[in-house]
Coordinates of C-alpha atoms and ligand atoms in Angstrom, one line a residue:
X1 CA 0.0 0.0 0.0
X2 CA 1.4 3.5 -0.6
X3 CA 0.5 5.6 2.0
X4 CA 2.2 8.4 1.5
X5 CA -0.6 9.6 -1.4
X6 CA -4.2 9.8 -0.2
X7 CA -7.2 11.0 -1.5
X8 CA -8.8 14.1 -0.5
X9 CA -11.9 16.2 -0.6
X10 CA -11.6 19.8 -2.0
X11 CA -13.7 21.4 0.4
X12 CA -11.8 22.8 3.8
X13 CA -15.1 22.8 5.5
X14 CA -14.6 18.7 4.8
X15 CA -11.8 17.8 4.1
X16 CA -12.5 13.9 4.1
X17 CA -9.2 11.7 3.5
X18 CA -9.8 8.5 1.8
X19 CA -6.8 5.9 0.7
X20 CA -5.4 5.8 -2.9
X21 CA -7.0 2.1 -3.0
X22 CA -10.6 3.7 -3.0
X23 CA -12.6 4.4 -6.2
X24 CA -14.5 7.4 -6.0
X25 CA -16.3 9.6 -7.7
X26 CA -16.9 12.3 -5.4
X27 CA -16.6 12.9 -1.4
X28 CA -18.4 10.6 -0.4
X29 CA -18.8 13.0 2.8
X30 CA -20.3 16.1 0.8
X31 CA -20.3 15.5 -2.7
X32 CA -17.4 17.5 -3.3
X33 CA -14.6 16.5 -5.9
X34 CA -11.7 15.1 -4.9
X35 CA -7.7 15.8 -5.4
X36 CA -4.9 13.2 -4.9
X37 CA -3.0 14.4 -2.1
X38 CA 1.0 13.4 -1.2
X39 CA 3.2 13.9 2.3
X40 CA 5.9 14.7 0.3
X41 CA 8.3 14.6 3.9
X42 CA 8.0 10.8 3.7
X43 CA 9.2 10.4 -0.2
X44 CA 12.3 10.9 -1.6
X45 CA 13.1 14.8 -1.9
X46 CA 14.0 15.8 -5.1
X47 CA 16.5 19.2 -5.2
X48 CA 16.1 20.2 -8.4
X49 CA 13.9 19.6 -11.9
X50 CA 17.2 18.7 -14.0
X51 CA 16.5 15.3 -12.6
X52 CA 14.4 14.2 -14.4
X53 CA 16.8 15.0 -17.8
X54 CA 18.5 11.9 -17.0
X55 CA 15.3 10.0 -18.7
X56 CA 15.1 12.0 -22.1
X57 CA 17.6 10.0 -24.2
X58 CA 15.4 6.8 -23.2
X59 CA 14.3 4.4 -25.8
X60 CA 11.5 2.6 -24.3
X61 CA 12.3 -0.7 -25.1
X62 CA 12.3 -2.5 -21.7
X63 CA 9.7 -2.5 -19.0
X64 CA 12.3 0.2 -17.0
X65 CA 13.0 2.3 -20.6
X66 CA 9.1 2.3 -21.3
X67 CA 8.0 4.0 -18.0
X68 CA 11.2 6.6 -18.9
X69 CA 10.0 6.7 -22.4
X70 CA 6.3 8.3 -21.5
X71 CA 6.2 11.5 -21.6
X72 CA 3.9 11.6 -18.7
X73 CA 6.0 8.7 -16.8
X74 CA 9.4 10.5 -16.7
X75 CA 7.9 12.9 -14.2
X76 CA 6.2 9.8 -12.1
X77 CA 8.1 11.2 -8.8
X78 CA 5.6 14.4 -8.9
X79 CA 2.5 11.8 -9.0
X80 CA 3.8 9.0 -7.2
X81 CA 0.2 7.1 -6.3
X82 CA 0.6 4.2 -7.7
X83 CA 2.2 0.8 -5.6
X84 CA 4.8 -0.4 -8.1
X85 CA 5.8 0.6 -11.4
X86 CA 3.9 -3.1 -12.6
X87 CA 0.8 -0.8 -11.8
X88 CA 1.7 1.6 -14.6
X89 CA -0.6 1.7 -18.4
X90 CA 1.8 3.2 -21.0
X91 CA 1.5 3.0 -24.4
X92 CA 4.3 6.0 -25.1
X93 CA 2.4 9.0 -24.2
X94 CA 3.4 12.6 -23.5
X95 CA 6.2 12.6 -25.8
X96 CA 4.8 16.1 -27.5
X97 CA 6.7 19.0 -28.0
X98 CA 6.7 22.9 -27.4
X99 CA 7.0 24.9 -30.6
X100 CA 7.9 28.4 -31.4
X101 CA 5.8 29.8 -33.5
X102 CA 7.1 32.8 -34.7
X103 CA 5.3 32.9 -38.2
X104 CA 1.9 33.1 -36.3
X105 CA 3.1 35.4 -33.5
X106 CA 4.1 37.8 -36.4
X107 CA 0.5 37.4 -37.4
X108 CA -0.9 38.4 -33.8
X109 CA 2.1 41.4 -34.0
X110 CA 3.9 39.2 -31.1
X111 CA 8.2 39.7 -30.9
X112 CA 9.8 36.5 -32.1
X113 CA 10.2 34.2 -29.6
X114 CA 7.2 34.8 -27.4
X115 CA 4.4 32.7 -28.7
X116 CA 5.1 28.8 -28.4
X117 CA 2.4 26.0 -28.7
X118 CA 2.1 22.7 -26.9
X119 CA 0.8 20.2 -29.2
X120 CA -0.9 17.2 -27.4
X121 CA -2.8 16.2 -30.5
X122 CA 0.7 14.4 -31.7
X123 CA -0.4 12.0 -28.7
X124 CA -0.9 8.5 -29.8
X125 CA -4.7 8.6 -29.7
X126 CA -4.7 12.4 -31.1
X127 CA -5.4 14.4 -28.0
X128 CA -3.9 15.6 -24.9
X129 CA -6.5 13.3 -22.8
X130 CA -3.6 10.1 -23.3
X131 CA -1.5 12.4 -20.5
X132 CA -4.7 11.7 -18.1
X133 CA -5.6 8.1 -19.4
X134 CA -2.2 6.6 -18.7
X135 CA -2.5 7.6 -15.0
X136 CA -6.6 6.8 -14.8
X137 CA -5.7 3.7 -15.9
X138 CA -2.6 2.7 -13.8
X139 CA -5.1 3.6 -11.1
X140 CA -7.6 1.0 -13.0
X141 CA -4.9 -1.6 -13.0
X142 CA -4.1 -0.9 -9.0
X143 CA -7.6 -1.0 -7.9
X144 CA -8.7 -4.5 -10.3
X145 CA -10.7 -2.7 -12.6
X146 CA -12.0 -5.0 -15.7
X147 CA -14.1 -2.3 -17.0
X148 CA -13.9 1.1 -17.7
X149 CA -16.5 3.9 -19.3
X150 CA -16.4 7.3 -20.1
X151 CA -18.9 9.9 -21.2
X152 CA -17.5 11.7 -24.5
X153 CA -17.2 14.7 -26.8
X154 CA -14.7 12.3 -29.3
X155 CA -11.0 12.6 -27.9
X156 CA -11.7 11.2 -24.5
X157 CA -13.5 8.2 -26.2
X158 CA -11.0 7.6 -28.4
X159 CA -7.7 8.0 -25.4
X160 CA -10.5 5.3 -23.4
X161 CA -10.7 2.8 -26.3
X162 CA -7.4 2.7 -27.2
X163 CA -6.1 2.5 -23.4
X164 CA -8.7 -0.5 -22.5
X165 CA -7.8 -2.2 -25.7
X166 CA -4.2 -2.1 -25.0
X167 CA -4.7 -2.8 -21.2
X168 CA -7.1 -5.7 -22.0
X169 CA -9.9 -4.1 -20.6
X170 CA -13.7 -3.4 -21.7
X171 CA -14.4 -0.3 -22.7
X172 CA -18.0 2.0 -22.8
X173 CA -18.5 4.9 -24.0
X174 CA -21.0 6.9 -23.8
X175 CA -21.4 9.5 -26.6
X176 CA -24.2 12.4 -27.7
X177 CA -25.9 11.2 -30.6
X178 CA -24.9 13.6 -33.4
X179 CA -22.4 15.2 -31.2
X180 CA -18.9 13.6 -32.3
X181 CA -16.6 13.6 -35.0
X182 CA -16.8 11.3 -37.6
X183 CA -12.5 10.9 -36.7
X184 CA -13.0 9.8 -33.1
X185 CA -16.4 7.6 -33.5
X186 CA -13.9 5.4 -35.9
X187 CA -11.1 5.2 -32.9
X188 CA -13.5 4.4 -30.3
X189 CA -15.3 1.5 -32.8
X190 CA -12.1 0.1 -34.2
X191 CA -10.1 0.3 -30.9
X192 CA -13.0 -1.8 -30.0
X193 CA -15.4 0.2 -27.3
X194 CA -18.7 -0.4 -26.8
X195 CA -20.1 2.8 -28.1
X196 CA -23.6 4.0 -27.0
X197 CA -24.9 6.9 -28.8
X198 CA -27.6 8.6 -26.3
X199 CA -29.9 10.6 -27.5
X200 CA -28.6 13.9 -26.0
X201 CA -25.6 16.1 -25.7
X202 CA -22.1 15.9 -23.1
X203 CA -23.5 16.8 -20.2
X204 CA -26.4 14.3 -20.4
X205 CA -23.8 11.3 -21.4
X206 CA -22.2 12.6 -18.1
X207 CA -25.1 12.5 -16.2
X208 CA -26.1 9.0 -17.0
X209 CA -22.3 7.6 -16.7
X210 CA -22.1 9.1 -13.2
X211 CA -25.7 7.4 -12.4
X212 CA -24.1 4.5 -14.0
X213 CA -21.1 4.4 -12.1
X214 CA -21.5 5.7 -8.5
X215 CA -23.3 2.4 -8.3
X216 CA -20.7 -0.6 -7.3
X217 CA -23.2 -3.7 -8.5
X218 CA -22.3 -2.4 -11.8
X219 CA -18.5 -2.6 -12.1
X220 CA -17.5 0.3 -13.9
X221 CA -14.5 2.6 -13.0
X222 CA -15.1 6.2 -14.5
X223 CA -12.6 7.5 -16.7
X224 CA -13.9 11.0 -17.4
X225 CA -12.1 13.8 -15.9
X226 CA -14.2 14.0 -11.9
X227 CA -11.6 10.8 -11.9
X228 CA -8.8 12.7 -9.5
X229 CA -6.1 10.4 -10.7
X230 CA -7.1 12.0 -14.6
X231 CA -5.8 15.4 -13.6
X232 CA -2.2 13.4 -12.1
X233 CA -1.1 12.7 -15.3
X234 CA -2.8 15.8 -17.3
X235 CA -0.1 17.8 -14.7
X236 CA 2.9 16.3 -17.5
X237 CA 1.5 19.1 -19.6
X238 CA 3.7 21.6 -17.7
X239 CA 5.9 19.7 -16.6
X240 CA 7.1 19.3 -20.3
X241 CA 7.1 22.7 -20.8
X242 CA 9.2 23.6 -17.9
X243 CA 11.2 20.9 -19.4
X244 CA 11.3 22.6 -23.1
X245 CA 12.3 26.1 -21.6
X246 CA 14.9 24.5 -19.3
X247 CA 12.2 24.7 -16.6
X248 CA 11.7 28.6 -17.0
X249 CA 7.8 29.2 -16.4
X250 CA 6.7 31.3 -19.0
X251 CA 4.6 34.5 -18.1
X252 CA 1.3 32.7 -19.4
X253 CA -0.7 29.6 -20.2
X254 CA -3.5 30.0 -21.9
X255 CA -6.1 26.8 -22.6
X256 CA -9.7 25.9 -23.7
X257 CA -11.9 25.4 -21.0
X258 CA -14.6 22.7 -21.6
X259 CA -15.1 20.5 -18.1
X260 CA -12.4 22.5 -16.9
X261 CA -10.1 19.1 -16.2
X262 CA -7.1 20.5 -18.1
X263 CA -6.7 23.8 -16.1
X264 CA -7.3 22.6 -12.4
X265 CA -4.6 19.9 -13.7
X266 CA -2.3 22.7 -14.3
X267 CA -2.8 25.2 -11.8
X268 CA -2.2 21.7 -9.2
X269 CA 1.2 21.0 -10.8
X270 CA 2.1 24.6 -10.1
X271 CA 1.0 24.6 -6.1
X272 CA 3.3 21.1 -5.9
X273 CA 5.9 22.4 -7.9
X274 CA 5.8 25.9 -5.5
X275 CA 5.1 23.6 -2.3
X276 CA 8.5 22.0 -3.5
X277 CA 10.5 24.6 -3.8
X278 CA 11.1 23.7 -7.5
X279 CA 9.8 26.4 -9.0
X280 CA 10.1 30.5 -7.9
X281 CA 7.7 31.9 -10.7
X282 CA 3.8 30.5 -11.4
X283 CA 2.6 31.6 -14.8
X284 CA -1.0 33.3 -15.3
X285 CA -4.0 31.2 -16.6
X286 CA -6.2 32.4 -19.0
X287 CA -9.2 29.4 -19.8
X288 CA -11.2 30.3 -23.0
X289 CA -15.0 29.3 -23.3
X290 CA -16.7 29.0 -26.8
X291 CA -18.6 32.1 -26.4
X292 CA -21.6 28.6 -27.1
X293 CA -20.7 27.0 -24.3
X294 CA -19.5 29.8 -21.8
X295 CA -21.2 29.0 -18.2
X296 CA -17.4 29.8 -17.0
X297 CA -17.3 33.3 -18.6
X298 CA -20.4 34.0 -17.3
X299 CA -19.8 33.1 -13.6
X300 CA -16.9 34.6 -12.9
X301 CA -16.7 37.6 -15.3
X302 CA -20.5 38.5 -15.0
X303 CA -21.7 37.0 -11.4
X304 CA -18.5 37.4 -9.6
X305 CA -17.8 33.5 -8.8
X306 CA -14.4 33.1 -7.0
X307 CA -12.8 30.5 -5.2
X308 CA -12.4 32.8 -1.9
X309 CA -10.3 29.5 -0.5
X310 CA -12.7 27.2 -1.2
X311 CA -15.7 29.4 0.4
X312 CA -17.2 30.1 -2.9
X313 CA -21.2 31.1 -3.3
X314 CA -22.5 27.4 -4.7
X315 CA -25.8 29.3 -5.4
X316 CA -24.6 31.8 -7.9
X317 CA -23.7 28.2 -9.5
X318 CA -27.5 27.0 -8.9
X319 CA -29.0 30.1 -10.1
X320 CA -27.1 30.0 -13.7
X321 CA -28.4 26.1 -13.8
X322 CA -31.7 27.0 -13.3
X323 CA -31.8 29.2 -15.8
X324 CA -30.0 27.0 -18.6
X325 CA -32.9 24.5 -17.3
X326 CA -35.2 26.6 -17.4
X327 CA -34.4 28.1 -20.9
X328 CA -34.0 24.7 -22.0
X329 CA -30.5 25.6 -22.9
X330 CA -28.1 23.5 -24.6
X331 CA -24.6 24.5 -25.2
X332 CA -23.4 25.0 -29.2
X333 CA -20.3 25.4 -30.8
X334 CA -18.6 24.1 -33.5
X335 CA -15.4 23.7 -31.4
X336 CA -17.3 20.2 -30.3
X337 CA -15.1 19.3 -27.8
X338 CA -15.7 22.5 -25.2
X339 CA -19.2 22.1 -26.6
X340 CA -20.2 21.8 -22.1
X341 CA -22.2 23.8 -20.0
X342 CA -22.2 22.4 -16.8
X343 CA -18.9 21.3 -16.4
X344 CA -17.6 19.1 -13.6
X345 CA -14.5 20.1 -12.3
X346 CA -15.5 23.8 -12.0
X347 CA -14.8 24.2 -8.7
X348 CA -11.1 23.0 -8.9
X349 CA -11.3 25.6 -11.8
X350 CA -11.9 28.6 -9.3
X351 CA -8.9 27.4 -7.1
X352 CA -6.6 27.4 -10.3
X353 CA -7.6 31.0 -11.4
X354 CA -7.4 32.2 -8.0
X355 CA -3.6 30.5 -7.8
X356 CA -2.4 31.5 -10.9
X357 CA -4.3 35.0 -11.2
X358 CA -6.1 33.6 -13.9
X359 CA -8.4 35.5 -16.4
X360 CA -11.7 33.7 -18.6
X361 CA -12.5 34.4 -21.9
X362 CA -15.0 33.5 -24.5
X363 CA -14.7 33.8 -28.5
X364 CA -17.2 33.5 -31.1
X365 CA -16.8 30.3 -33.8
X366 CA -15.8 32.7 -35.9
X367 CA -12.7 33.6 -34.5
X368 CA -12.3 30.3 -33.7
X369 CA -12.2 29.0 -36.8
X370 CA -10.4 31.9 -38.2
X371 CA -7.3 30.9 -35.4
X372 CA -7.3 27.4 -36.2
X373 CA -6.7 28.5 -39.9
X374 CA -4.0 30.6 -39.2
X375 CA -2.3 28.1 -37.0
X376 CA -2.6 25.2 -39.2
X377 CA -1.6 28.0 -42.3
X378 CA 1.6 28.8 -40.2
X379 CA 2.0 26.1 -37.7
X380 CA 0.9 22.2 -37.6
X381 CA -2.8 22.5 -37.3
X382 CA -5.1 21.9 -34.1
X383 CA -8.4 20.9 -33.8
X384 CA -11.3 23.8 -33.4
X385 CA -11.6 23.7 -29.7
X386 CA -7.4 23.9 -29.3
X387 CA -7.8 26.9 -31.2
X388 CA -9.9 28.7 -28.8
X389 CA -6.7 29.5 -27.1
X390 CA -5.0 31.4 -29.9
X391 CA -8.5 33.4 -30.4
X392 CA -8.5 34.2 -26.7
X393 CA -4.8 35.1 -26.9
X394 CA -6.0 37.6 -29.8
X395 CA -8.4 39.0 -27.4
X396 CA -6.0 39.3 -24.2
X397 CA -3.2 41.0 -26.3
X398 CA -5.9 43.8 -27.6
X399 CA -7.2 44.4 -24.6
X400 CA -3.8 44.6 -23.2
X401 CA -4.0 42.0 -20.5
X402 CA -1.2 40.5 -22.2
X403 CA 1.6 42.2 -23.3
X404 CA 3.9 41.7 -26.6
X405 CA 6.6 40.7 -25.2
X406 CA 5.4 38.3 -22.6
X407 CA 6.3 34.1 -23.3
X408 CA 3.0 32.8 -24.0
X409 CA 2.4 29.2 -24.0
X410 CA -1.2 27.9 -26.2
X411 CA -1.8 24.6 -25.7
X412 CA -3.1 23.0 -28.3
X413 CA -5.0 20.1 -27.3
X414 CA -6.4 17.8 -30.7
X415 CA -5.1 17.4 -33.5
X416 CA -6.0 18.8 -36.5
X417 CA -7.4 15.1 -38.1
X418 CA -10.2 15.2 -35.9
X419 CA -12.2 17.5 -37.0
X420 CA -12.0 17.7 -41.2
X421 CA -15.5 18.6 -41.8
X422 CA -15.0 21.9 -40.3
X423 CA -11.6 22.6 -42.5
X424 CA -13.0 21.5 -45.3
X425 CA -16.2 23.6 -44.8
X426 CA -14.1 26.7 -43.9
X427 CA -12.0 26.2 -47.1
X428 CA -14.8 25.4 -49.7
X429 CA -17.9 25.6 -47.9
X430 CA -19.2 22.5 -48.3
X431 CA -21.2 20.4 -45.5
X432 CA -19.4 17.2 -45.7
X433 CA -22.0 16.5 -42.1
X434 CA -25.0 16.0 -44.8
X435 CA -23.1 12.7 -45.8
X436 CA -22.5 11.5 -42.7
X437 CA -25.8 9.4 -41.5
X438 CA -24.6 7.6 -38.8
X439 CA -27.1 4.8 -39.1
X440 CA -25.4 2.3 -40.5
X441 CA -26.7 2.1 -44.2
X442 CA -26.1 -1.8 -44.9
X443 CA -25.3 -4.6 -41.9
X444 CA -21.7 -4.4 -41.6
X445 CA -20.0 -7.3 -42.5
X446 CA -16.1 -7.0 -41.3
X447 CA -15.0 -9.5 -38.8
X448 CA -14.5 -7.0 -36.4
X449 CA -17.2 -4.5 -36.7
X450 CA -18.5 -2.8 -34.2
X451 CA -21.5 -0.5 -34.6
X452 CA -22.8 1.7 -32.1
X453 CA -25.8 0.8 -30.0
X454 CA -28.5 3.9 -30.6
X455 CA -30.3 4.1 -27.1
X456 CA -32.6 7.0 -25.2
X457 CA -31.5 9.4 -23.1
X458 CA -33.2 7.0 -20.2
X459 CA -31.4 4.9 -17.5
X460 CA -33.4 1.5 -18.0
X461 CA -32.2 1.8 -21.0
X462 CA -29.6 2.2 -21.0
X463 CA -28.6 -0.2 -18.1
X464 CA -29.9 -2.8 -20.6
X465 CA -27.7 -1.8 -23.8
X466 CA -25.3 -2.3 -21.4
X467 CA -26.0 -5.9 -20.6
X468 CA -28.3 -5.9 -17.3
X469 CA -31.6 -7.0 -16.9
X470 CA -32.8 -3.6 -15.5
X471 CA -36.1 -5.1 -14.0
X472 CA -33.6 -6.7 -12.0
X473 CA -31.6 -4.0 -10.3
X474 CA -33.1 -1.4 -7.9
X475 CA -32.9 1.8 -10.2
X476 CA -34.7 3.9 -7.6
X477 CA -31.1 3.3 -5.7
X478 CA -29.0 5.0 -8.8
X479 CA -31.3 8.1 -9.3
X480 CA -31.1 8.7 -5.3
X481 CA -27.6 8.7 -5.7
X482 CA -26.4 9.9 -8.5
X483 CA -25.3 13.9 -8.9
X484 CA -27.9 16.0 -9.6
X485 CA -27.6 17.8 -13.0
X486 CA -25.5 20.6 -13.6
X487 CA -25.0 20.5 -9.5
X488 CA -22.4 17.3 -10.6
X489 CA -20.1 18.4 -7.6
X490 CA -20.6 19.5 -4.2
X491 CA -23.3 21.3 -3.1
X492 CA -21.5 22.9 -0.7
Ligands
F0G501 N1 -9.8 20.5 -26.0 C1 -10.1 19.3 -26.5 C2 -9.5 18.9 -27.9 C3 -10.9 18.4 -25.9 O1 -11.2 17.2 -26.4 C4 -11.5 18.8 -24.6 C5 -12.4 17.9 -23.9 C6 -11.1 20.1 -24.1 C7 -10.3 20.9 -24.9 C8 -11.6 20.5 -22.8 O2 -10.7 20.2 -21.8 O3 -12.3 19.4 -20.1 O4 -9.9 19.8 -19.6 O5 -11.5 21.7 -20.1 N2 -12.9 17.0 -24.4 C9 -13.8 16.0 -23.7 C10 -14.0 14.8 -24.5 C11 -15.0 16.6 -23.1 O6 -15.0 14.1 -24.3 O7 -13.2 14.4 -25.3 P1 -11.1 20.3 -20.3

């Protein structure tokens, strides 16, 4: 057992410890999310961050060289929750790279040298959720998981079903119907996933995996990002920038907000790194809605919302749901991926703008389109939603929150393959979507097909795509339990 890393609930007024060895979901206290948590006085200190430069000429082709070989493993002594390193899922993620991207900063009238992009869509599955997965499912491994689900905009589906395949797990995931990319339906079927299309968007796939999983007679270990040991391995991000600049913070990261996983990852790698004495500087945050999907814009740059050190007003939360309920709101943007509105780990988010004097932006679609052009016309490419963090760079440098000569770091987080329907409708305006029917046309016929399971937005039924006889299982139990809508964490 490692007891040096325990789980803990986010909110002082709790504060509920629970071992590594536990699955949760939430506190199971108050509802609140969880972090993992380390005594770092009983591990082994580490002096400096050159360390871990010792690992980066490692091949990968031994058990040792593989863990070394991740780009999320290499830093395993800033996330060391797992038992052994037998625990540990790699399949070679992490090993992306920090441009600079002067040709596009010249476009955004930036000094050479100041804009650089992270791109986490060269992960293996295409997105920077691999960084999360490998850790998720190490945690999977540790705890005896056989399967694993996740609710899905497209990348986290796809990181899911390539992970369980690879760990010889089952995979579920639980997608929108209409709401994914043609790219990442094809990884999660051909990786192998069971893939249920419910009728409904992101955050009702989350809400019925939640129900789904809270519940122990079901098995299922949640992969999305409320899953504390996600946000462990999403920390490499910074880590390998530090690592790129020769662990110089730059003055700002900026990043797409959708459930808000990705920022509260990064904002935690800077309190450890600080807590350790590693680092002297913390960057600024800036986390950019899709002006279609903005419920974080609107709390804290309209209603005020901050993390006040953990005492933050839940009901200025509650009063925004209401009124997307009561609006019968859904969220819509072509940047699918940020395409949430209630998202999950929005508290955590509050705590990361308030440590690293963060700022929230939206954009339009039409700037966000109009930046993933220009980065894939003088960079690699990204996917829509990464591109919200160039637009919202646009924004900050006008409005002179950000200055020209400050290091900027966008983090780019799909690749541009994901998405092609929306490049190739930006560059000749034609709706490649009208083709794609997802009903399968004909039976398919390969030997290894795997078609998606249509089902309503409806727990019995979805209990029974999944395999159980639902007349047999207590449902009442699951809807009792499970988060209440948009109120996904704590109510406190
Ligand atoms: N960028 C991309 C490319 C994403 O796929 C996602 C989330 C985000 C940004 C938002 O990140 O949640 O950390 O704020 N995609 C999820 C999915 C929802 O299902 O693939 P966050």
């Amino acid at each position: 057992m490692n007891d040096a890393a325990f789980q803990q609930c986010i909110n002082p007024a709790c504060g509920q410890t629970f071992a590594v060895e536990e699955v949760k979901v939430a506190c199971t206290r108050c509802g609140s999310l969880l972090d993992i948590k380390y005594d770092w006085s009983r591990l082994p200190a580490l002096k400096s961050l050159n360390y871990f430069e010792h690992r980066w000429a490692t091949k990968g082709t031994e058990t040792e060289g593989r863990i070394d070989f991740s780009g999320v493993w290499r830093f395993r002594e800033l996330f060391p929750f797992y038992r052994t390193e037998s625990d540990i899922v790699t399949i070679g993620e992490g090993r992306t790279t920090l441009q600079t991207a002067d040709l596009l900063a010249k476009q955004m009238h930036m000094r050479p040298g100041h804009l650089l992009l992270q791109y986490e869509g060269l992960n293996p599955s295409g997105s920077f959720k691999d960084n999360g997965m490998t850790a998720a499912f190490t945690h999977a491994r540790m705890v005896g998981a056989h399967k694993v689900a996740c609710a899905s905009t497209g990348n986290t589906s796809a990181s899911l079903a390539m992970f369980a395949s690879l760990a010889e797990m089952e995979g579920i995931v639980f997608i929108g119907s209409g709401k994914i990319s043609f790219g990442k339906l094809s990884q999660a079927l051909d990786y192998g996933a069971k893939t249920l299309q419910i009728q409904g968007d992101f955050d009702a796939c989350l809400r019925r995996i939640r129900q789904i999983a809270i519940d122990p007679r079901m098995g299922v270990y949640l992969m999305n990002s409320v899953n504390p040991f996600r946000l462990e391995g999403q920390k490499s991000i910074m880590l390998r920038i530090l690592e790129a600049r020769d662990w110089e913070p730059p003055d700002w990261i900026i990043v797409p907000g959708g459930n808000l996983g990705n920022c509260s990852a990064f904002a935690k790698a800077y309190m450890e790194l600080k807590e350790l004495g590693l680092v002297k500087k913390v960057p600024r945050l800036a986390v950019i809605n899709a002006a279609g999907a903005n419920t974080l814009n609107v709390l804290v740059n309209d209603r005020k919302l901050t993390w006040q050190g953990g005492n933050f007003d839940p009901t200025i939360i509650q009063k925004h749901y209401a009124v997307l309920d009561e609006s019968n709101y859904y969220p819509h943007t072509i940047a699918s991926a940020i395409e949430i509105s209630r998202p999950v780990n929005l508290p955590k988010a509050l705590r990361a703008l308030e440590f690293m004097n963060g700022v929230v932006r939206e954009v339009t679609d039409e700037e966000i389109l109009e930046h993933r052009a220009m980065v894939a016309r003088w960079g690699f490419g990204c996917e829509p939603a990464s591109a919200a963090s160039v637009a919202g760079l646009r924004k900050l440098l006008e409005e002179q929150v950000i200055s020209a000569d400050e290091s900027v770091v966008c983090i780019l987080t799909g690749h541009e393959l994901k998405d092609p329907n929306a490049t190739v409708k930006y560059h000749t305006g034609v709706d490649m979507k009208v083709a794609q029917d997802l009903a399968p046309r004909e039976t398919p016929h390969g030997k290894l097909s795997n078609p998606p399971v249509q089902v309503a937005d409806d727990l019995k039924a979805i209990v029974r795509a999944l395999g159980v006889d639902p007349d047999k299982v207590d449902l009442s139990a699951y809807n009792a339990s499970a988060a209440k809508p948009g109120v996904p964490v704590a109510e406190f």
